[in-house]
PDB file of C-alpha atoms in Angstrom:
ATOM      1  CA  GLY L   1      32.661  -1.598  17.224  1.00 51.00           C
ATOM      2  CA  GLN L   2      32.712   0.747  14.293  1.00 63.00           C
ATOM      3  CA  ASN L   3      30.561   1.871  11.543  1.00 89.00           C
ATOM      4  CA  ILE L   4      32.324   3.495   8.812  1.00 94.00           C
ATOM      5  CA  ASP L   5      30.367   5.105   5.823  1.00 96.00           C
ATOM      6  CA  GLN L   6      31.912   6.526   2.654  1.00 97.00           C
ATOM      7  CA  PRO L   7      30.353   6.919  -0.749  1.00 97.00           C
ATOM      8  CA  THR L   8      30.881   4.217  -3.209  1.00 96.00           C
ATOM      9  CA  GLU L   9      31.895   6.031  -6.255  1.00 97.00           C
ATOM     10  CA  MET L  10      32.763   9.504  -7.278  1.00 97.00           C
ATOM     11  CA  THR L  11      33.963  10.711 -10.895  1.00 97.00           C
ATOM     12  CA  ALA L  12      35.687  13.917 -11.376  1.00 96.00           C
ATOM     13  CA  THR L  13      37.615  15.572 -14.333  1.00 97.00           C
ATOM     14  CA  GLU L  14      41.131  15.781 -14.719  1.00 97.00           C
ATOM     15  CA  GLY L  15      42.590  19.065 -12.905  1.00 97.00           C
ATOM     16  CA  ALA L  16      39.490  19.387 -10.678  1.00 97.00           C
ATOM     17  CA  ILE L  17      39.066  18.866  -7.050  1.00 97.00           C
ATOM     18  CA  VAL L  18      37.313  15.703  -5.196  1.00 97.00           C
ATOM     19  CA  GLN L  19      36.149  15.726  -1.741  1.00 98.00           C
ATOM     20  CA  ILE L  20      35.497  12.225  -0.324  1.00 98.00           C
ATOM     21  CA  ASN L  21      33.445  12.118   3.042  1.00 98.00           C
ATOM     22  CA  CYS L  22      33.540   9.565   5.694  1.00 98.00           C
ATOM     23  CA  THR L  23      31.340   9.169   8.693  1.00 97.00           C
ATOM     24  CA  TYR L  24      31.894   6.919  11.625  1.00 95.00           C
ATOM     25  CA  GLN L  25      30.383   5.752  15.060  1.00 91.00           C
ATOM     26  CA  THR L  26      32.779   4.473  17.644  1.00 78.00           C
ATOM     27  CA  SER L  27      32.714   4.173  21.442  1.00 73.00           C
ATOM     28  CA  GLY L  28      35.899   5.237  21.322  1.00 77.00           C
ATOM     29  CA  PHE L  29      38.341   6.922  18.894  1.00 84.00           C
ATOM     30  CA  ASN L  30      42.282   6.822  18.637  1.00 85.00           C
ATOM     31  CA  GLY L  31      42.747   8.229  15.042  1.00 90.00           C
ATOM     32  CA  LEU L  32      41.315   8.311  11.386  1.00 94.00           C
ATOM     33  CA  PHE L  33      43.706   7.021   8.332  1.00 95.00           C
ATOM     34  CA  TRP L  34      43.041   7.411   4.802  1.00 97.00           C
ATOM     35  CA  TYR L  35      44.809   5.005   2.339  1.00 97.00           C
ATOM     36  CA  GLN L  36      44.743   4.928  -1.429  1.00 97.00           C
ATOM     37  CA  GLN L  37      44.398   1.310  -3.198  1.00 96.00           C
ATOM     38  CA  HIS L  38      44.991   0.876  -6.973  1.00 95.00           C
ATOM     39  CA  ALA L  39      43.096  -2.152  -8.185  1.00 92.00           C
ATOM     40  CA  GLY L  40      45.166  -5.368  -7.650  1.00 88.00           C
ATOM     41  CA  GLU L  41      47.633  -3.680  -5.314  1.00 91.00           C
ATOM     42  CA  ALA L  42      48.144  -2.976  -1.596  1.00 91.00           C
ATOM     43  CA  PRO L  43      46.726  -0.148   0.035  1.00 95.00           C
ATOM     44  CA  THR L  44      49.123   2.710   0.629  1.00 95.00           C
ATOM     45  CA  PHE L  45      49.032   5.079   3.459  1.00 94.00           C
ATOM     46  CA  LEU L  46      47.777   8.723   2.749  1.00 95.00           C
ATOM     47  CA  SER L  47      47.162  10.556   5.772  1.00 95.00           C
ATOM     48  CA  TYR L  48      46.156  10.504   9.620  1.00 93.00           C
ATOM     49  CA  ASN L  49      44.181  12.485  11.948  1.00 94.00           C
ATOM     50  CA  VAL L  50      43.859  12.519  15.702  1.00 90.00           C
ATOM     51  CA  LEU L  51      43.044  15.971  16.538  1.00 93.00           C
ATOM     52  CA  ASP L  52      40.072  17.961  15.065  1.00 96.00           C
ATOM     53  CA  GLY L  53      41.366  20.190  11.949  1.00 97.00           C
ATOM     54  CA  LEU L  54      42.866  19.928   8.559  1.00 96.00           C
ATOM     55  CA  GLU L  55      46.457  18.079   7.840  1.00 94.00           C
ATOM     56  CA  GLU L  56      47.537  19.205   4.470  1.00 94.00           C
ATOM     57  CA  LYS L  57      50.208  17.129   2.278  1.00 90.00           C
ATOM     58  CA  GLY L  58      50.759  18.343  -1.074  1.00 94.00           C
ATOM     59  CA  ARG L  59      47.787  17.792  -3.465  1.00 96.00           C
ATOM     60  CA  PHE L  60      45.949  15.783  -0.708  1.00 96.00           C
ATOM     61  CA  SER L  61      44.131  17.064   2.670  1.00 97.00           C
ATOM     62  CA  SER L  62      42.404  15.479   5.390  1.00 98.00           C
ATOM     63  CA  PHE L  63      40.120  16.938   7.850  1.00 98.00           C
ATOM     64  CA  LEU L  64      38.560  15.546  11.172  1.00 97.00           C
ATOM     65  CA  SER L  65      35.846  16.389  13.321  1.00 97.00           C
ATOM     66  CA  ARG L  66      35.721  14.018  16.257  1.00 94.00           C
ATOM     67  CA  SER L  67      32.573  15.693  17.667  1.00 93.00           C
ATOM     68  CA  LYS L  68      30.787  14.931  14.296  1.00 95.00           C
ATOM     69  CA  GLY L  69      32.396  11.579  13.706  1.00 95.00           C
ATOM     70  CA  TYR L  70      33.279  12.887  10.285  1.00 96.00           C
ATOM     71  CA  SER L  71      36.304  13.467   8.032  1.00 98.00           C
ATOM     72  CA  TYR L  72      37.108  14.121   4.347  1.00 98.00           C
ATOM     73  CA  LEU L  73      39.831  13.539   2.088  1.00 98.00           C
ATOM     74  CA  LEU L  74      40.635  16.577  -0.243  1.00 98.00           C
ATOM     75  CA  LEU L  75      42.168  15.817  -3.471  1.00 97.00           C
ATOM     76  CA  LYS L  76      43.241  18.773  -5.613  1.00 97.00           C
ATOM     77  CA  GLU L  77      44.751  18.999  -9.027  1.00 97.00           C
ATOM     78  CA  LEU L  78      43.264  15.543  -9.757  1.00 97.00           C
ATOM     79  CA  GLN L  79      45.572  13.206 -12.053  1.00 97.00           C
ATOM     80  CA  MET L  80      44.677  10.303 -14.156  1.00 97.00           C
ATOM     81  CA  LYS L  81      46.926   8.203 -11.593  1.00 97.00           C
ATOM     82  CA  ASP L  82      44.691   9.092  -8.761  1.00 98.00           C
ATOM     83  CA  SER L  83      42.008   7.145 -10.056  1.00 98.00           C
ATOM     84  CA  ALA L  84      41.781   4.381  -7.355  1.00 97.00           C
ATOM     85  CA  SER L  85      39.849   3.329  -4.345  1.00 97.00           C
ATOM     86  CA  TYR L  86      40.184   5.344  -1.120  1.00 98.00           C
ATOM     87  CA  LEU L  87      39.888   3.773   2.153  1.00 98.00           C
ATOM     88  CA  CYS L  88      38.816   5.549   5.534  1.00 97.00           C
ATOM     89  CA  ALA L  89      39.924   3.623   8.510  1.00 95.00           C
ATOM     90  CA  VAL L  90      39.544   4.291  12.076  1.00 93.00           C
ATOM     91  CA  ARG L  91      41.532   3.043  15.351  1.00 89.00           C
ATOM     92  CA  ASP L  92      39.322   2.525  18.284  1.00 77.00           C
ATOM     93  CA  ILE L  93      40.800   3.460  21.549  1.00 70.00           C
ATOM     94  CA  GLY L  94      39.535   0.244  22.990  1.00 61.00           C
ATOM     95  CA  ASP L  95      41.872  -1.499  20.313  1.00 57.00           C
ATOM     96  CA  SER L  96      45.174  -1.106  22.235  1.00 57.00           C
ATOM     97  CA  TRP L  97      47.104  -2.900  19.387  1.00 62.00           C
ATOM     98  CA  GLY L  98      46.089  -0.450  16.857  1.00 76.00           C
ATOM     99  CA  LYS L  99      43.875  -2.762  14.650  1.00 84.00           C
ATOM    100  CA  LEU L 100      42.142  -0.573  12.101  1.00 90.00           C
ATOM    101  CA  GLN L 101      38.467  -0.901  11.005  1.00 91.00           C
ATOM    102  CA  PHE L 102      38.074  -0.149   7.380  1.00 95.00           C
ATOM    103  CA  GLY L 103      35.225   1.320   5.257  1.00 96.00           C
ATOM    104  CA  ALA L 104      34.343  -0.218   2.078  1.00 96.00           C
ATOM    105  CA  GLY L 105      36.136   2.378   0.005  1.00 97.00           C
ATOM    106  CA  THR L 106      35.507   5.187  -2.255  1.00 98.00           C
ATOM    107  CA  GLN L 107      36.122   4.279  -5.937  1.00 97.00           C
ATOM    108  CA  VAL L 108      37.340   7.473  -7.573  1.00 98.00           C
ATOM    109  CA  VAL L 109      37.174   7.442 -11.402  1.00 97.00           C
ATOM    110  CA  VAL L 110      39.419  10.465 -13.169  1.00 97.00           C
ATOM    111  CA  THR L 111      38.213  11.359 -16.503  1.00 96.00           C
ATOM    112  CA  PRO L 112      40.111  13.494 -19.236  1.00 95.00           C
TER     113      PRO L 112
ATOM    114  CA  ASP K   1      63.289  -2.861  -1.174  1.00 54.00           C
ATOM    115  CA  THR K   2      62.810  -3.275   2.510  1.00 73.00           C
ATOM    116  CA  GLY K   3      59.010  -3.154   2.254  1.00 92.00           C
ATOM    117  CA  VAL K   4      56.451  -5.873   3.409  1.00 95.00           C
ATOM    118  CA  SER K   5      56.585  -8.676   1.352  1.00 96.00           C
ATOM    119  CA  GLN K   6      53.941 -11.767   0.824  1.00 97.00           C
ATOM    120  CA  ASN K   7      54.441 -15.313  -0.985  1.00 97.00           C
ATOM    121  CA  PRO K   8      52.469 -16.543  -2.888  1.00 97.00           C
ATOM    122  CA  ARG K   9      51.126 -13.717  -4.804  1.00 96.00           C
ATOM    123  CA  HIS K  10      48.517 -16.060  -6.186  1.00 97.00           C
ATOM    124  CA  LYS K  11      47.164 -19.394  -5.216  1.00 98.00           C
ATOM    125  CA  ILE K  12      44.467 -21.496  -6.724  1.00 98.00           C
ATOM    126  CA  THR K  13      43.370 -24.532  -4.634  1.00 98.00           C
ATOM    127  CA  LYS K  14      40.688 -27.074  -4.735  1.00 98.00           C
ATOM    128  CA  ARG K  15      38.142 -27.086  -1.855  1.00 97.00           C
ATOM    129  CA  GLY K  16      39.072 -28.990   0.896  1.00 97.00           C
ATOM    130  CA  GLN K  17      42.825 -28.632   0.460  1.00 98.00           C
ATOM    131  CA  ASN K  18      44.904 -26.612   3.097  1.00 98.00           C
ATOM    132  CA  VAL K  19      46.829 -23.710   2.103  1.00 98.00           C
ATOM    133  CA  THR K  20      49.830 -21.678   3.664  1.00 98.00           C
ATOM    134  CA  PHE K  21      50.695 -18.139   3.101  1.00 98.00           C
ATOM    135  CA  ARG K  22      53.646 -16.266   4.127  1.00 98.00           C
ATOM    136  CA  CYS K  23      54.552 -12.479   5.225  1.00 98.00           C
ATOM    137  CA  ASP K  24      57.673 -10.940   6.067  1.00 97.00           C
ATOM    138  CA  PRO K  25      57.114  -7.546   7.538  1.00 95.00           C
ATOM    139  CA  ILE K  26      59.572  -4.452   7.280  1.00 93.00           C
ATOM    140  CA  SER K  27      62.292  -5.711   9.856  1.00 89.00           C
ATOM    141  CA  GLU K  28      62.217  -3.126  12.612  1.00 85.00           C
ATOM    142  CA  HIS K  29      58.310  -3.450  12.786  1.00 90.00           C
ATOM    143  CA  ASN K  30      57.017  -5.314  15.940  1.00 89.00           C
ATOM    144  CA  ARG K  31      53.383  -5.507  15.027  1.00 91.00           C
ATOM    145  CA  LEU K  32      52.192  -7.677  12.366  1.00 94.00           C
ATOM    146  CA  TYR K  33      48.575  -7.811  11.015  1.00 95.00           C
ATOM    147  CA  TRP K  34      46.668 -10.032   8.963  1.00 96.00           C
ATOM    148  CA  TYR K  35      43.335  -8.754   7.006  1.00 96.00           C
ATOM    149  CA  ARG K  36      41.199 -10.269   4.555  1.00 96.00           C
ATOM    150  CA  GLN K  37      39.592  -8.286   1.619  1.00 96.00           C
ATOM    151  CA  THR K  38      36.879  -9.306  -1.152  1.00 95.00           C
ATOM    152  CA  LEU K  39      36.108  -7.533  -3.958  1.00 92.00           C
ATOM    153  CA  GLY K  40      34.381  -4.076  -3.307  1.00 90.00           C
ATOM    154  CA  GLN K  41      34.920  -4.110   0.511  1.00 94.00           C
ATOM    155  CA  GLY K  42      37.744  -2.566   2.476  1.00 95.00           C
ATOM    156  CA  PRO K  43      40.278  -5.018   4.496  1.00 96.00           C
ATOM    157  CA  GLU K  44      38.790  -6.757   7.425  1.00 94.00           C
ATOM    158  CA  PHE K  45      40.739  -7.287  10.396  1.00 93.00           C
ATOM    159  CA  LEU K  46      41.903 -11.224  11.000  1.00 94.00           C
ATOM    160  CA  THR K  47      44.363 -11.273  13.460  1.00 94.00           C
ATOM    161  CA  TYR K  48      47.255  -9.630  15.160  1.00 91.00           C
ATOM    162  CA  PHE K  49      50.880 -10.133  16.586  1.00 92.00           C
ATOM    163  CA  GLN K  50      53.252  -7.936  18.846  1.00 89.00           C
ATOM    164  CA  ASN K  51      56.325  -9.674  18.469  1.00 90.00           C
ATOM    165  CA  GLU K  52      56.012 -13.278  18.565  1.00 90.00           C
ATOM    166  CA  ALA K  53      52.620 -13.202  20.896  1.00 90.00           C
ATOM    167  CA  GLN K  54      49.290 -13.597  18.917  1.00 90.00           C
ATOM    168  CA  LEU K  55      47.164 -10.921  20.877  1.00 86.00           C
ATOM    169  CA  GLU K  56      43.918 -10.807  19.134  1.00 85.00           C
ATOM    170  CA  LYS K  57      41.957 -12.906  16.694  1.00 88.00           C
ATOM    171  CA  SER K  58      38.698 -11.586  15.060  1.00 89.00           C
ATOM    172  CA  ARG K  59      35.520 -13.358  15.340  1.00 85.00           C
ATOM    173  CA  LEU K  60      35.844 -13.818  11.493  1.00 79.00           C
ATOM    174  CA  LEU K  61      38.532 -16.178  12.210  1.00 83.00           C
ATOM    175  CA  SER K  62      37.234 -19.924  12.255  1.00 88.00           C
ATOM    176  CA  ASP K  63      38.971 -22.772  13.700  1.00 92.00           C
ATOM    177  CA  ARG K  64      40.117 -23.413  10.157  1.00 95.00           C
ATOM    178  CA  PHE K  65      42.410 -20.789  10.432  1.00 96.00           C
ATOM    179  CA  SER K  66      45.583 -20.521  12.311  1.00 95.00           C
ATOM    180  CA  ALA K  67      48.375 -17.899  12.281  1.00 96.00           C
ATOM    181  CA  GLU K  68      51.983 -18.030  13.873  1.00 96.00           C
ATOM    182  CA  ARG K  69      54.726 -15.364  13.899  1.00 96.00           C
ATOM    183  CA  PRO K  70      57.808 -17.753  15.227  1.00 91.00           C
ATOM    184  CA  LYS K  71      60.903 -15.542  16.639  1.00 86.00           C
ATOM    185  CA  GLY K  72      58.683 -12.350  16.104  1.00 85.00           C
ATOM    186  CA  SER K  73      60.058 -12.157  12.329  1.00 91.00           C
ATOM    187  CA  PHE K  74      57.807 -13.513   9.393  1.00 96.00           C
ATOM    188  CA  SER K  75      54.447 -14.896   9.540  1.00 97.00           C
ATOM    189  CA  THR K  76      52.398 -17.395   8.442  1.00 97.00           C
ATOM    190  CA  LEU K  77      48.539 -17.973   7.858  1.00 97.00           C
ATOM    191  CA  GLU K  78      47.249 -21.317   7.353  1.00 97.00           C
ATOM    192  CA  ILE K  79      43.694 -22.220   6.115  1.00 97.00           C
ATOM    193  CA  GLN K  80      42.872 -25.716   6.507  1.00 97.00           C
ATOM    194  CA  ARG K  81      39.908 -27.549   4.754  1.00 97.00           C
ATOM    195  CA  THR K  82      39.560 -24.668   2.437  1.00 97.00           C
ATOM    196  CA  GLU K  83      36.000 -23.515   1.361  1.00 96.00           C
ATOM    197  CA  GLN K  84      34.589 -21.310  -1.457  1.00 96.00           C
ATOM    198  CA  GLY K  85      34.021 -18.655   1.004  1.00 95.00           C
ATOM    199  CA  ASP K  86      37.672 -18.275   1.853  1.00 97.00           C
ATOM    200  CA  SER K  87      38.577 -16.694  -1.678  1.00 97.00           C
ATOM    201  CA  ALA K  88      39.770 -13.472  -1.053  1.00 97.00           C
ATOM    202  CA  MET K  89      42.797 -11.397  -0.864  1.00 97.00           C
ATOM    203  CA  TYR K  90      44.761 -11.985   2.257  1.00 97.00           C
ATOM    204  CA  LEU K  91      46.852  -8.952   3.028  1.00 97.00           C
ATOM    205  CA  CYS K  92      49.750  -8.632   5.765  1.00 97.00           C
ATOM    206  CA  ALA K  93      50.684  -5.232   7.275  1.00 96.00           C
ATOM    207  CA  SER K  94      53.237  -4.115   9.954  1.00 94.00           C
ATOM    208  CA  SER K  95      53.874  -1.249  11.898  1.00 91.00           C
ATOM    209  CA  SER K  96      55.869  -0.085  14.697  1.00 85.00           C
ATOM    210  CA  GLY K  97      55.613   1.558  18.246  1.00 67.00           C
ATOM    211  CA  PRO K  98      52.613   1.537  20.476  1.00 63.00           C
ATOM    212  CA  SER K  99      49.231   2.551  19.560  1.00 55.00           C
ATOM    213  CA  GLY K 100      49.408   6.078  20.143  1.00 57.00           C
ATOM    214  CA  GLY K 101      50.743   8.583  17.400  1.00 64.00           C
ATOM    215  CA  ALA K 102      50.264   7.576  13.660  1.00 69.00           C
ATOM    216  CA  TYR K 103      52.310   4.419  13.579  1.00 79.00           C
ATOM    217  CA  GLU K 104      50.660   3.678  10.180  1.00 87.00           C
ATOM    218  CA  GLN K 105      50.365   0.218   8.941  1.00 91.00           C
ATOM    219  CA  TYR K 106      52.475  -0.790   5.763  1.00 93.00           C
ATOM    220  CA  PHE K 107      50.810  -3.474   3.674  1.00 95.00           C
ATOM    221  CA  GLY K 108      52.137  -6.005   1.580  1.00 95.00           C
ATOM    222  CA  PRO K 109      50.939  -6.579  -2.183  1.00 94.00           C
ATOM    223  CA  GLY K 110      48.885  -9.558  -0.823  1.00 96.00           C
ATOM    224  CA  THR K 111      48.245 -13.387  -1.652  1.00 97.00           C
ATOM    225  CA  ARG K 112      44.924 -13.547  -3.863  1.00 97.00           C
ATOM    226  CA  LEU K 113      43.555 -17.010  -2.839  1.00 98.00           C
ATOM    227  CA  THR K 114      40.967 -18.747  -5.288  1.00 98.00           C
ATOM    228  CA  VAL K 115      39.132 -21.764  -4.077  1.00 98.00           C
ATOM    229  CA  THR K 116      37.638 -23.874  -6.839  1.00 97.00           C
TER     230      THR K 116
END
């Protein structure tokens, strides 16, 4: 199974940078995903890491260290619309069918 | 729009009643997942289909829950004899391909169930 930890809430100012950390413990690993979820809406895919290093996609970047069981999502040039919950999810190598184990999510609040 | 759709969006039912939810995945996706999400938590895996075959069920899924995916297209999730603890958002997701690679899951808008 998985144990996935991420902070409950983070607050940042519009235009700033926020880094959301995620740690996981797993017997196997087959990829880490970040999803964004606005209140009352479905999660939407942001990024995927399976190898160590940084993946950049516009204002969002995601980093993975498999040896440390650690990932972060970096949100740059924060906008008010970035206020949402950010979910870290891990796919276990033992789960051949690709099911995801999610953390509880980090609520990011962007203030003017 | 060819995204994942779910119906109904909201369902209020009395304890002890049966409810059924429907999910229509993205048409070319052969994998379909059901998750349950409660307030302040991430989605929890319930069950999974590859085409019409149900390949895995979570231990969270009691005998009151059953899911089907006839013909490998849409899927239904039925909850019998609902309990107040079943109140949650039920999310459906679909994806394509083998488990390697990204093959991210695309989520539907969910069905919010309230059991009174």
